[in-house]
Tab-separated table of C-alpha atoms in Angstrom:
chain	number	residue	atom	x	y	z
P	1	MET	CA	-8.214	52.863	238.840
P	2	SER	CA	-7.387	54.388	235.298
P	3	GLU	CA	-10.611	55.009	232.711
P	4	ASN	CA	-8.527	54.852	229.432
P	5	LYS	CA	-10.631	52.109	229.362
P	6	MET	CA	-10.722	50.843	225.612
P	7	GLY	CA	-9.689	46.962	223.902
P	8	VAL	CA	-6.872	46.353	221.712
P	9	TRP	CA	-9.408	46.268	218.524
P	10	ARG	CA	-10.309	49.279	218.913
P	11	ALA	CA	-6.733	50.758	219.053
P	12	LEU	CA	-6.287	49.322	216.178
P	13	LEU	CA	-7.730	51.913	214.656
P	14	GLY	CA	-7.972	54.480	217.707
P	15	TRP	CA	-4.279	55.086	217.283
P	16	ILE	CA	-6.322	56.715	213.948
P	17	ASP	CA	-8.535	58.759	215.181
P	18	GLN	CA	-7.428	58.469	219.356
P	19	PRO	CA	-4.403	58.998	219.345
P	20	ARG	CA	-4.042	60.159	222.572
P	21	LYS	CA	-6.005	57.938	224.370
P	22	THR	CA	-4.472	54.705	222.376
P	23	LEU	CA	-1.044	55.747	222.812
P	24	ARG	CA	-1.799	56.335	226.891
P	25	TYR	CA	-4.138	52.749	226.895
P	26	VAL	CA	-0.722	50.984	224.998
P	27	ILE	CA	1.370	52.544	227.569
P	28	GLU	CA	-0.729	52.100	230.813
P	29	ASN	CA	-1.638	47.923	230.050
P	30	PRO	CA	1.292	45.922	229.027
P	31	SER	CA	-0.136	42.730	228.030
P	32	TRP	CA	1.118	40.382	225.339
P	33	SER	CA	-2.340	41.306	223.604
P	34	VAL	CA	-1.169	44.797	223.459
P	35	ARG	CA	2.244	44.442	223.032
P	36	LEU	CA	2.046	41.756	219.561
P	37	ALA	CA	-1.224	43.320	217.852
P	38	PRO	CA	0.376	45.500	216.211
P	39	VAL	CA	3.389	43.201	215.493
P	40	LEU	CA	1.386	41.527	213.817
P	41	VAL	CA	-0.840	43.970	211.663
P	42	VAL	CA	3.074	45.402	210.735
P	43	LEU	CA	4.284	41.477	209.055
P	44	VAL	CA	1.127	41.011	207.551
P	45	SER	CA	1.337	44.254	205.703
P	46	LEU	CA	5.017	43.215	205.103
P	47	ILE	CA	4.527	39.682	203.618
P	48	ILE	CA	1.956	40.947	201.161
P	49	VAL	CA	3.880	44.258	200.173
P	50	THR	CA	6.872	41.626	199.739
P	51	VAL	CA	3.961	38.687	197.368
P	52	VAL	CA	2.993	41.185	195.335
P	53	SER	CA	6.358	43.129	194.388
P	54	ALA	CA	8.040	39.229	194.160
P	55	PRO	CA	7.759	38.528	191.042
P	56	LEU	CA	8.843	42.151	189.460
P	57	LEU	CA	11.682	41.993	191.448
P	58	SER	CA	12.094	38.726	189.964
P	59	GLU	CA	12.001	40.080	186.969
P	60	VAL	CA	14.567	42.776	187.376
P	61	SER	CA	16.668	40.903	189.080
P	62	ARG	CA	17.018	38.242	186.383
P	63	GLN	CA	17.660	41.279	183.862
P	64	GLN	CA	20.836	42.104	185.470
P	65	ALA	CA	22.267	38.926	186.525
P	66	GLU	CA	21.811	38.173	183.117
P	67	GLY	CA	24.158	40.932	181.682
P	68	GLN	CA	26.188	40.224	184.584
P	69	ILE	CA	26.632	37.041	182.987
P	70	GLU	CA	27.189	37.745	179.186
P	71	ALA	CA	29.647	40.285	179.924
P	72	GLN	CA	31.470	37.676	181.804
P	73	MET	CA	30.960	34.712	179.323
P	74	GLY	CA	33.269	34.919	177.823
P	75	SER	CA	36.023	34.239	180.497
P	76	LEU	CA	34.156	31.037	181.656
P	77	SER	CA	33.152	27.266	180.510
P	78	GLY	CA	30.690	26.169	179.612
P	79	GLU	CA	30.329	24.215	182.531
P	80	GLN	CA	30.363	27.354	184.275
P	81	ALA	CA	27.824	29.099	182.592
P	82	ASP	CA	25.645	26.651	182.823
P	83	GLN	CA	26.391	26.170	186.968
P	84	ALA	CA	25.980	29.917	186.653
P	85	ARG	CA	22.277	29.774	185.221
P	86	ARG	CA	20.980	27.300	187.362
P	87	SER	CA	22.038	29.061	190.091
P	88	LEU	CA	20.831	32.072	188.338
P	89	ASP	CA	17.223	30.498	188.365
P	90	THR	CA	16.824	29.745	192.046
P	91	PHE	CA	18.653	33.001	193.263
P	92	THR	CA	16.437	34.977	190.569
P	93	SER	CA	12.954	33.003	191.296
P	94	PRO	CA	10.137	35.197	193.105
P	95	LEU	CA	10.078	32.545	195.590
P	96	PHE	CA	13.241	32.676	197.505
P	97	LEU	CA	13.490	36.499	196.958
P	98	GLY	CA	10.051	36.045	198.449
P	99	VAL	CA	11.705	34.478	201.750
P	100	THR	CA	14.847	36.581	201.641
P	101	ALA	CA	12.955	40.111	201.856
P	102	ILE	CA	10.285	39.020	204.799
P	103	ALA	CA	13.040	36.452	206.287
P	104	LEU	CA	15.650	39.657	206.474
P	105	GLY	CA	12.427	42.459	206.259
P	106	THR	CA	11.342	40.397	210.176
P	107	LEU	CA	15.279	41.373	211.693
P	108	GLY	CA	15.663	44.675	210.330
P	109	LEU	CA	12.606	45.241	212.333
P	110	VAL	CA	13.200	44.117	215.054
P	111	PHE	CA	16.215	46.213	215.131
P	112	ALA	CA	15.033	49.361	214.500
P	113	TRP	CA	12.435	48.433	217.051
P	114	PHE	CA	14.189	47.892	219.811
P	115	PHE	CA	17.128	50.122	219.160
P	116	ARG	CA	14.679	53.308	218.253
P	117	GLY	CA	12.725	51.755	222.292
P	118	ALA	CA	16.364	52.298	223.823
P	119	LEU	CA	16.051	55.633	222.045
P	120	LEU	CA	12.530	56.971	223.142
P	121	PHE	CA	14.010	55.062	226.852
P	122	PHE	CA	16.773	56.955	226.882
P	123	ILE	CA	14.767	60.501	225.759
P	124	SER	CA	11.666	59.688	228.549
P	125	TYR	CA	14.691	59.264	230.983
P	126	LEU	CA	16.205	62.810	230.332
P	127	PHE	CA	13.255	63.776	230.987
P	128	GLY	CA	12.956	62.601	234.106
P	129	THR	CA	10.293	60.174	233.959
P	130	ASP	CA	10.648	56.319	234.471
P	131	ASN	CA	9.518	54.142	231.842
P	132	ARG	CA	10.708	50.682	231.712
P	133	TYR	CA	12.437	50.042	228.414
P	134	THR	CA	9.575	47.395	227.105
P	135	GLN	CA	7.095	50.065	227.161
P	136	MET	CA	8.736	52.447	224.768
P	137	VAL	CA	9.408	49.665	222.668
P	138	THR	CA	5.953	48.565	222.673
P	139	VAL	CA	5.369	52.763	222.271
P	140	VAL	CA	7.474	52.151	219.393
P	141	VAL	CA	5.428	49.597	218.124
P	142	TRP	CA	2.061	51.146	217.711
P	143	THR	CA	3.798	54.075	216.418
P	144	TRP	CA	5.186	51.831	213.676
P	145	LEU	CA	1.923	51.234	212.178
P	146	PRO	CA	1.637	54.169	209.738
P	147	PHE	CA	4.118	52.485	208.196
P	148	ALA	CA	2.475	49.483	207.653
P	149	LEU	CA	-0.477	51.631	206.054
P	150	ARG	CA	2.570	52.532	203.399
P	151	ASP	CA	3.621	49.023	202.555
P	152	VAL	CA	-0.010	48.628	201.674
P	153	VAL	CA	-0.666	51.681	199.834
P	154	GLN	CA	2.724	50.429	197.933
P	155	ALA	CA	0.984	46.629	196.992
P	156	VAL	CA	-1.313	48.367	195.851
P	157	TYR	CA	0.255	51.162	193.743
P	158	VAL	CA	2.347	47.640	192.107
P	159	VAL	CA	-0.777	45.739	191.393
P	160	VAL	CA	-2.743	48.555	190.099
P	161	ASN	CA	0.750	49.475	187.793
P	162	GLY	CA	2.785	46.524	187.069
P	163	GLN	CA	5.734	47.837	188.486
P	164	LEU	CA	7.944	48.274	191.658
P	165	VAL	CA	8.021	52.189	193.427
P	166	VAL	CA	11.939	53.526	192.105
P	167	ASN	CA	12.171	56.252	194.387
P	168	ARG	CA	11.038	56.073	197.897
P	169	GLY	CA	9.314	59.251	199.306
P	170	PHE	CA	11.227	62.698	198.236
P	171	SER	CA	13.768	60.983	196.479
P	172	PHE	CA	12.699	61.819	192.749
P	173	LEU	CA	13.322	65.507	193.557
P	174	VAL	CA	17.190	64.224	193.261
P	175	ALA	CA	17.589	60.733	191.168
P	176	SER	CA	19.996	61.356	188.624
P	177	GLY	CA	17.769	57.712	186.715
P	178	ASP	CA	21.550	56.052	187.688
P	179	GLN	CA	20.466	53.305	190.592
P	180	VAL	CA	24.456	52.839	191.168
P	181	GLN	CA	25.003	56.854	191.928
P	182	ASP	CA	21.789	57.133	194.058
P	183	ALA	CA	23.070	54.363	195.909
P	184	GLY	CA	25.123	56.224	197.272
P	185	ASN	CA	23.964	59.847	197.635
P	186	LEU	CA	23.626	60.806	200.710
P	187	MET	CA	20.855	63.597	199.730
P	188	TYR	CA	18.944	60.791	197.695
P	189	GLY	CA	19.184	58.690	200.986
P	190	LEU	CA	17.902	61.182	203.135
P	191	LEU	CA	14.857	61.896	200.990
P	192	SER	CA	13.760	58.541	200.381
P	193	GLN	CA	12.973	57.887	204.235
P	194	VAL	CA	10.537	60.982	204.528
P	195	ASP	CA	7.268	60.925	203.694
P	196	VAL	CA	3.764	62.165	205.097
P	197	PHE	CA	3.368	58.799	206.551
P	198	LEU	CA	6.899	59.440	208.733
P	199	VAL	CA	5.364	62.238	209.484
P	200	TRP	CA	2.505	60.862	210.979
P	201	HIS	CA	4.831	58.268	212.975
P	202	LEU	CA	6.531	61.127	214.492
P	203	ALA	CA	3.299	63.401	215.141
P	204	LEU	CA	2.639	59.680	217.247
P	205	VAL	CA	6.039	59.631	218.722
P	206	ALA	CA	5.462	63.137	219.752
P	207	ILE	CA	1.717	62.337	221.370
P	208	ALA	CA	3.669	59.003	223.603
P	209	LEU	CA	6.982	60.986	224.959
P	210	MET	CA	3.373	64.122	226.026
P	211	VAL	CA	0.723	61.490	227.270
P	212	SER	CA	4.239	59.105	228.802
P	213	THR	CA	6.635	62.300	230.371
P	214	ARG	CA	4.358	64.806	230.392
P	215	SER	CA	7.021	66.927	229.479
P	216	THR	CA	6.432	70.949	227.680
P	217	ARG	CA	5.885	70.966	224.573
P	218	ALA	CA	9.656	72.044	223.662
P	219	LYS	CA	11.017	69.237	225.438
P	220	ILE	CA	8.217	66.573	223.434
P	221	ALA	CA	9.569	68.938	219.919
P	222	LEU	CA	13.119	68.530	220.741
P	223	GLY	CA	12.917	65.036	221.650
P	224	THR	CA	11.313	64.175	219.343
P	225	VAL	CA	13.616	65.701	216.514
P	226	SER	CA	16.202	64.070	218.794
P	227	TYR	CA	15.148	60.906	217.748
P	228	TRP	CA	14.727	61.973	214.090
P	229	ALA	CA	17.600	62.471	213.478
P	230	VAL	CA	19.272	59.655	214.965
P	231	THR	CA	17.329	57.146	213.377
P	232	ALA	CA	17.387	59.213	210.003
P	233	VAL	CA	21.635	58.650	210.631
P	234	VAL	CA	21.183	55.175	211.424
P	235	GLY	CA	19.084	54.424	208.264
P	236	LEU	CA	22.047	56.670	205.874
P	237	ALA	CA	24.254	53.897	207.015
P	238	PRO	CA	23.590	51.448	203.576
P	239	THR	CA	23.986	54.900	201.571
P	240	LEU	CA	27.564	55.608	203.780
P	241	LEU	CA	28.991	51.806	203.089
P	242	ALA	CA	27.390	52.332	199.437
P	243	THR	CA	29.623	55.245	198.941
P	244	LEU	CA	32.638	54.341	200.727
P	245	VAL	CA	32.797	51.087	198.402
P	246	GLY	CA	32.414	54.159	195.790
P	247	ARG	CA	35.475	55.322	196.826
P	248	SER	CA	37.419	52.554	197.210
P	249	LEU	CA	36.555	51.605	194.103
P	250	VAL	CA	37.511	54.120	192.733
P	251	GLY	CA	40.414	55.767	194.187
């Protein structure tokens, strides 16, 4: 009988001060409450940062769209120009941008969790353990909680400073000030993923592998680095796409 009695509510704080005990509890208690509790926390944090950021994002998007319309004004008829402005009001409204960001963000989270769960499942399999895939997905969701905290911190930043976070993570070290150019910079894309919350996430992943596989420290370190390397490459997909599109337009 397991002596790792904790409870879901305690676990929602335990990942901060008792990560090993919390992750062991999560792995040994695959109930729906254990699976859904961190999901709700992450979704709430996503909604908070999106709602707070939507008005500012709307303003920025409107300015960019208006600049594009003005540049094409000479080739548009009066009716087409009016239609473009009406579409601009709809697609740059805080409500539209907020709902779209929450919907796409949720889909992105689901994809990330299932993909990373499969990655951890494969790593644990290589370590000779028989962990279930659903266990590893649950582990990923719980180790995602530092990113939920990051969303809350960003929401506070937006409220206090009245501006969006432009350069995420350590990307400011290589930022050029030109968002289009930075979007195609692989180093910028990589550094934008790196911050203290990523380090916290990876530390939790390492602890989860340690608890679930009982492998050596060397294997745990190798597994964690491999996990980060694969997810970092996948995270660079938008930057790679922007680079390829930019080269095709130039060429």
